[in-house]
Amino acid sequence: MAQLMTAFVGPAILRITTQVNMGSRLSFVFLMLVISFIVANARNLDVLSEFDVQLDNKVRGETSVGTNEKVCTLCEEYASQAIKYLAENETQSYIVSALHDACSQLHALEKQACSSSDICISLVDYYLPIFFLEVSELSSEELCERVNLCGESVLLKLPKNDGACTICHDVVVEILTKLKDPDAQLEVMEMLLKGCNQMGNYAEQCKNLVLHYGQLILINAQTFLETTDVCLAIHACNYSQDLTGSVLADA
């Protein structure tokens, strides 16, 4: 359920978060990027080898282990901030309000008794409380283990001398690559369509909404990552380390 919610509102939350508290709270964006990457590219975390990013524990040397611990520590730090941020009533109210406002911008679907705006609001009202509840029950350690950034294997293959800045840029580039992958896009669309089956009388309208606007959501997410220096915003990089222009150009 949380996976569906992430895929549905992830790009909108990314945009919302950039408008307020551009300091440490934007660490939330980094976490959403990581989660969205995983959700968009695997039905099961056990098949991540398909993307050639899982490290074999048997062949990792001391340097790799040190790097993996760094990735885990970074994930737990950002996850802790994100969970705390999402638990605040002010944050939840702002996200609900902003998503309702975004829904109101949608045009009515043709030949539908219920407008796309109404369906969008219903989806937000249905899934967002569930999303907040499930996140509140997670610890940062559990979350990072679930997404394979801590534990026996890690999700990213990194160079030897990686700081938080390089790690962040590697994640952003990998996500951008997957967002441009038709198979990854199809995976997200399939999850959203399956989620519509739980909307009762709104199921068909929900599916029309996903088919009508799903691709636009993915494009907006890609545009956001290409035009926003996320790593600088969450303080994973400082101005002297800002490599986004050159790194993202190669994505």
mmCIF file of C-alpha atoms in Angstrom, residues 12-225:
data_model
loop_
_atom_site.group_PDB
_atom_site.id
_atom_site.type_symbol
_atom_site.label_atom_id
_atom_site.label_comp_id
_atom_site.label_asym_id
_atom_site.label_seq_id
_atom_site.Cartn_x
_atom_site.Cartn_y
_atom_site.Cartn_z
ATOM 1 C CA ALA A 12 3.930 15.887 -6.225
ATOM 2 C CA ILE A 13 5.542 15.654 -2.787
ATOM 3 C CA LEU A 14 8.927 16.368 -4.344
ATOM 4 C CA ARG A 15 7.555 19.543 -5.886
ATOM 5 C CA ILE A 16 5.730 20.554 -2.702
ATOM 6 C CA THR A 17 8.759 20.076 -0.511
ATOM 7 C CA THR A 18 10.908 22.377 -2.624
ATOM 8 C CA GLN A 19 8.526 25.235 -1.860
ATOM 9 C CA VAL A 20 8.983 25.123 1.917
ATOM 10 C CA ASN A 21 11.825 24.654 4.361
ATOM 11 C CA MET A 22 14.659 24.323 1.864
ATOM 12 C CA GLY A 23 17.012 23.289 4.665
ATOM 13 C CA SER A 24 17.422 19.920 6.317
ATOM 14 C CA ARG A 25 13.807 18.919 5.728
ATOM 15 C CA LEU A 26 14.588 18.440 2.066
ATOM 16 C CA SER A 27 16.376 15.302 3.179
ATOM 17 C CA PHE A 28 12.849 13.910 2.768
ATOM 18 C CA VAL A 29 13.228 14.410 -0.971
ATOM 19 C CA PHE A 30 16.298 12.187 -1.053
ATOM 20 C CA LEU A 31 14.442 9.415 0.744
ATOM 21 C CA MET A 32 11.491 9.687 -1.632
ATOM 22 C CA LEU A 33 13.900 9.463 -4.562
ATOM 23 C CA VAL A 34 15.421 6.264 -3.228
ATOM 24 C CA ILE A 35 12.035 4.689 -2.469
ATOM 25 C CA SER A 36 10.566 5.754 -5.819
ATOM 26 C CA PHE A 37 13.571 4.238 -7.618
ATOM 27 C CA ILE A 38 13.029 0.894 -5.924
ATOM 28 C CA VAL A 39 9.245 0.879 -6.372
ATOM 29 C CA ALA A 40 9.484 1.786 -10.041
ATOM 30 C CA ASN A 41 11.986 -0.908 -10.893
ATOM 31 C CA ALA A 42 11.231 -4.091 -8.949
ATOM 32 C CA ARG A 43 8.196 -6.101 -7.908
ATOM 33 C CA ASN A 44 10.331 -7.868 -5.351
ATOM 34 C CA LEU A 45 13.568 -6.753 -3.708
ATOM 35 C CA ASP A 46 14.908 -10.271 -4.237
ATOM 36 C CA VAL A 47 15.207 -9.690 -7.987
ATOM 37 C CA LEU A 48 17.282 -6.511 -7.863
ATOM 38 C CA SER A 49 20.114 -8.289 -9.654
ATOM 39 C CA GLU A 50 18.167 -7.568 -12.835
ATOM 40 C CA PHE A 51 19.443 -4.003 -12.623
ATOM 41 C CA ASP A 52 23.101 -5.008 -12.047
ATOM 42 C CA VAL A 53 23.391 -2.972 -8.850
ATOM 43 C CA GLN A 54 23.506 -5.595 -6.079
ATOM 44 C CA LEU A 55 26.911 -6.319 -4.520
ATOM 45 C CA ASP A 56 27.849 -9.914 -3.753
ATOM 46 C CA ASN A 57 28.757 -10.139 -0.069
ATOM 47 C CA LYS A 58 31.325 -12.859 -0.808
ATOM 48 C CA VAL A 59 33.486 -10.678 -3.048
ATOM 49 C CA ARG A 60 33.343 -7.394 -1.149
ATOM 50 C CA GLY A 61 36.646 -6.233 0.315
ATOM 51 C CA GLU A 62 37.227 -4.013 3.301
ATOM 52 C CA THR A 63 36.926 -0.869 1.178
ATOM 53 C CA SER A 64 33.546 -1.930 -0.169
ATOM 54 C CA VAL A 65 32.296 -2.769 3.307
ATOM 55 C CA GLY A 66 33.319 0.670 4.508
ATOM 56 C CA THR A 67 31.489 2.257 1.595
ATOM 57 C CA ASN A 68 28.398 0.151 2.257
ATOM 58 C CA GLU A 69 28.367 1.252 5.893
ATOM 59 C CA LYS A 70 28.566 4.842 4.705
ATOM 60 C CA VAL A 71 25.548 4.328 2.447
ATOM 61 C CA CYS A 72 23.632 2.714 5.314
ATOM 62 C CA THR A 73 24.483 5.538 7.725
ATOM 63 C CA LEU A 74 23.447 8.148 5.176
ATOM 64 C CA CYS A 75 20.151 6.368 4.525
ATOM 65 C CA GLU A 76 19.337 6.056 8.236
ATOM 66 C CA GLU A 77 20.121 9.718 8.829
ATOM 67 C CA TYR A 78 17.834 10.903 6.044
ATOM 68 C CA ALA A 79 15.163 8.317 6.836
ATOM 69 C CA SER A 80 15.030 9.457 10.460
ATOM 70 C CA GLN A 81 14.525 13.065 9.379
ATOM 71 C CA ALA A 82 11.889 12.072 6.834
ATOM 72 C CA ILE A 83 9.891 9.961 9.306
ATOM 73 C CA LYS A 84 9.979 12.748 11.884
ATOM 74 C CA TYR A 85 8.971 15.289 9.261
ATOM 75 C CA LEU A 86 6.023 13.201 8.067
ATOM 76 C CA ALA A 87 4.802 12.654 11.632
ATOM 77 C CA GLU A 88 4.203 16.366 12.184
ATOM 78 C CA ASN A 89 0.588 17.474 11.891
ATOM 79 C CA GLU A 90 1.651 20.649 10.142
ATOM 80 C CA THR A 91 3.494 18.653 7.506
ATOM 81 C CA GLN A 92 0.595 16.272 6.933
ATOM 82 C CA SER A 93 -1.894 19.124 6.661
ATOM 83 C CA TYR A 94 0.314 20.949 4.193
ATOM 84 C CA ILE A 95 0.787 17.876 1.996
ATOM 85 C CA VAL A 96 -2.955 17.099 1.999
ATOM 86 C CA SER A 97 -3.793 20.706 1.152
ATOM 87 C CA ALA A 98 -1.168 20.922 -1.581
ATOM 88 C CA LEU A 99 -2.274 17.638 -3.162
ATOM 89 C CA HIS A 100 -5.918 18.713 -3.056
ATOM 90 C CA ASP A 101 -4.890 21.920 -4.784
ATOM 91 C CA ALA A 102 -2.966 19.940 -7.390
ATOM 92 C CA CYS A 103 -6.012 17.724 -7.943
ATOM 93 C CA SER A 104 -8.193 20.773 -8.506
ATOM 94 C CA GLN A 105 -5.991 21.728 -11.445
ATOM 95 C CA LEU A 106 -6.903 18.586 -13.363
ATOM 96 C CA HIS A 107 -9.380 18.895 -16.189
ATOM 97 C CA ALA A 108 -12.519 16.770 -16.132
ATOM 98 C CA LEU A 109 -12.277 13.554 -18.070
ATOM 99 C CA GLU A 110 -14.573 13.434 -21.048
ATOM 100 C CA LYS A 111 -17.732 11.336 -20.837
ATOM 101 C CA GLN A 112 -17.244 10.606 -17.149
ATOM 102 C CA ALA A 113 -19.891 11.244 -14.518
ATOM 103 C CA CYS A 114 -17.223 12.136 -11.991
ATOM 104 C CA SER A 115 -14.456 14.613 -12.806
ATOM 105 C CA SER A 116 -10.802 13.651 -12.679
ATOM 106 C CA SER A 117 -10.393 16.244 -9.942
ATOM 107 C CA ASP A 118 -12.902 14.411 -7.711
ATOM 108 C CA ILE A 119 -11.220 11.073 -8.376
ATOM 109 C CA CYS A 120 -7.801 12.522 -7.651
ATOM 110 C CA ILE A 121 -9.002 13.960 -4.332
ATOM 111 C CA SER A 122 -10.607 10.621 -3.439
ATOM 112 C CA LEU A 123 -7.310 8.839 -4.116
ATOM 113 C CA VAL A 124 -5.412 11.316 -1.958
ATOM 114 C CA ASP A 125 -7.929 11.061 0.890
ATOM 115 C CA TYR A 126 -7.925 7.270 0.733
ATOM 116 C CA TYR A 127 -4.209 6.548 0.467
ATOM 117 C CA LEU A 128 -2.502 9.435 2.235
ATOM 118 C CA PRO A 129 -3.667 8.547 5.795
ATOM 119 C CA ILE A 130 -2.594 4.936 5.167
ATOM 120 C CA PHE A 131 0.760 6.150 3.917
ATOM 121 C CA PHE A 132 1.294 8.371 6.973
ATOM 122 C CA LEU A 133 0.288 5.517 9.301
ATOM 123 C CA GLU A 134 2.625 2.992 7.728
ATOM 124 C CA VAL A 135 5.536 5.429 7.724
ATOM 125 C CA SER A 136 4.935 6.252 11.405
ATOM 126 C CA GLU A 137 5.299 2.573 12.289
ATOM 127 C CA LEU A 138 8.703 2.287 10.605
ATOM 128 C CA SER A 139 12.080 2.915 12.182
ATOM 129 C CA SER A 140 14.855 4.391 10.077
ATOM 130 C CA GLU A 141 16.818 1.149 10.460
ATOM 131 C CA GLU A 142 13.891 -0.982 9.293
ATOM 132 C CA LEU A 143 13.179 1.273 6.340
ATOM 133 C CA CYS A 144 16.782 1.228 5.115
ATOM 134 C CA GLU A 145 16.928 -2.558 5.477
ATOM 135 C CA ARG A 146 13.688 -2.916 3.509
ATOM 136 C CA VAL A 147 15.150 -0.961 0.602
ATOM 137 C CA ASN A 148 18.449 -2.881 0.774
ATOM 138 C CA LEU A 149 20.597 0.113 1.703
ATOM 139 C CA CYS A 150 21.551 -1.585 4.966
ATOM 140 C CA GLY A 151 22.113 -5.232 5.840
ATOM 141 C CA GLU A 152 23.653 -8.097 3.891
ATOM 142 C CA SER A 153 23.614 -6.300 0.544
ATOM 143 C CA VAL A 154 23.378 -2.729 -0.648
ATOM 144 C CA LEU A 155 21.546 -1.299 -3.611
ATOM 145 C CA LEU A 156 24.230 0.889 -5.150
ATOM 146 C CA LYS A 157 27.661 0.039 -6.516
ATOM 147 C CA LEU A 158 29.843 3.026 -5.629
ATOM 148 C CA PRO A 159 33.425 4.119 -6.368
ATOM 149 C CA LYS A 160 36.010 3.773 -3.597
ATOM 150 C CA ASN A 161 36.183 7.399 -2.451
ATOM 151 C CA ASP A 162 32.554 8.426 -2.119
ATOM 152 C CA GLY A 163 31.262 11.162 0.086
ATOM 153 C CA ALA A 164 27.607 11.967 0.635
ATOM 154 C CA CYS A 165 27.675 14.279 -2.385
ATOM 155 C CA THR A 166 28.849 11.601 -4.820
ATOM 156 C CA ILE A 167 26.468 9.035 -3.360
ATOM 157 C CA CYS A 168 23.547 11.419 -3.756
ATOM 158 C CA HIS A 169 24.453 12.237 -7.360
ATOM 159 C CA ASP A 170 24.817 8.543 -8.180
ATOM 160 C CA VAL A 171 21.320 7.891 -6.829
ATOM 161 C CA VAL A 172 19.800 10.801 -8.759
ATOM 162 C CA VAL A 173 21.464 9.725 -12.008
ATOM 163 C CA GLU A 174 20.307 6.130 -11.512
ATOM 164 C CA ILE A 175 16.738 7.259 -10.866
ATOM 165 C CA LEU A 176 16.771 9.501 -13.933
ATOM 166 C CA THR A 177 18.006 6.599 -16.028
ATOM 167 C CA LYS A 178 15.173 4.398 -14.781
ATOM 168 C CA LEU A 179 12.563 7.132 -15.242
ATOM 169 C CA LYS A 180 13.519 7.154 -18.914
ATOM 170 C CA ASP A 181 13.201 3.372 -19.109
ATOM 171 C CA PRO A 182 9.871 2.332 -20.698
ATOM 172 C CA ASP A 183 9.816 -0.868 -18.622
ATOM 173 C CA ALA A 184 10.147 1.121 -15.383
ATOM 174 C CA GLN A 185 7.416 3.514 -16.499
ATOM 175 C CA LEU A 186 5.147 0.575 -17.278
ATOM 176 C CA GLU A 187 5.825 -0.873 -13.810
ATOM 177 C CA VAL A 188 4.577 2.317 -12.136
ATOM 178 C CA MET A 189 1.507 2.487 -14.362
ATOM 179 C CA GLU A 190 0.640 -1.140 -13.585
ATOM 180 C CA MET A 191 0.864 -0.508 -9.843
ATOM 181 C CA LEU A 192 -1.391 2.528 -10.095
ATOM 182 C CA LEU A 193 -3.960 0.658 -12.165
ATOM 183 C CA LYS A 194 -4.006 -2.211 -9.667
ATOM 184 C CA GLY A 195 -4.536 0.289 -6.877
ATOM 185 C CA CYS A 196 -7.590 1.604 -8.677
ATOM 186 C CA ASN A 197 -9.294 -1.752 -8.133
ATOM 187 C CA GLN A 198 -9.609 -0.836 -4.456
ATOM 188 C CA MET A 199 -11.516 2.359 -5.212
ATOM 189 C CA GLY A 200 -14.936 0.703 -5.455
ATOM 190 C CA ASN A 201 -17.329 2.793 -7.532
ATOM 191 C CA TYR A 202 -14.442 5.023 -8.565
ATOM 192 C CA ALA A 203 -12.388 2.161 -10.041
ATOM 193 C CA GLU A 204 -13.039 2.846 -13.724
ATOM 194 C CA GLN A 205 -12.694 6.618 -13.341
ATOM 195 C CA CYS A 206 -9.496 6.061 -11.393
ATOM 196 C CA LYS A 207 -8.037 3.944 -14.194
ATOM 197 C CA ASN A 208 -8.952 6.593 -16.741
ATOM 198 C CA LEU A 209 -7.230 9.174 -14.558
ATOM 199 C CA VAL A 210 -4.069 7.077 -14.343
ATOM 200 C CA LEU A 211 -4.025 6.432 -18.085
ATOM 201 C CA HIS A 212 -4.683 10.098 -18.804
ATOM 202 C CA TYR A 213 -2.204 11.671 -16.374
ATOM 203 C CA GLY A 214 0.202 8.887 -15.371
ATOM 204 C CA GLN A 215 2.719 9.637 -18.090
ATOM 205 C CA LEU A 216 2.589 13.337 -17.218
ATOM 206 C CA ILE A 217 3.446 12.541 -13.593
ATOM 207 C CA LEU A 218 6.510 10.578 -14.692
ATOM 208 C CA ILE A 219 7.598 13.355 -17.033
ATOM 209 C CA ASN A 220 7.198 15.920 -14.256
ATOM 210 C CA ALA A 221 9.313 13.789 -11.928
ATOM 211 C CA GLN A 222 12.025 13.562 -14.567
ATOM 212 C CA THR A 223 11.894 17.308 -15.216
ATOM 213 C CA PHE A 224 12.128 18.011 -11.492
ATOM 214 C CA LEU A 225 15.309 15.953 -11.154
#
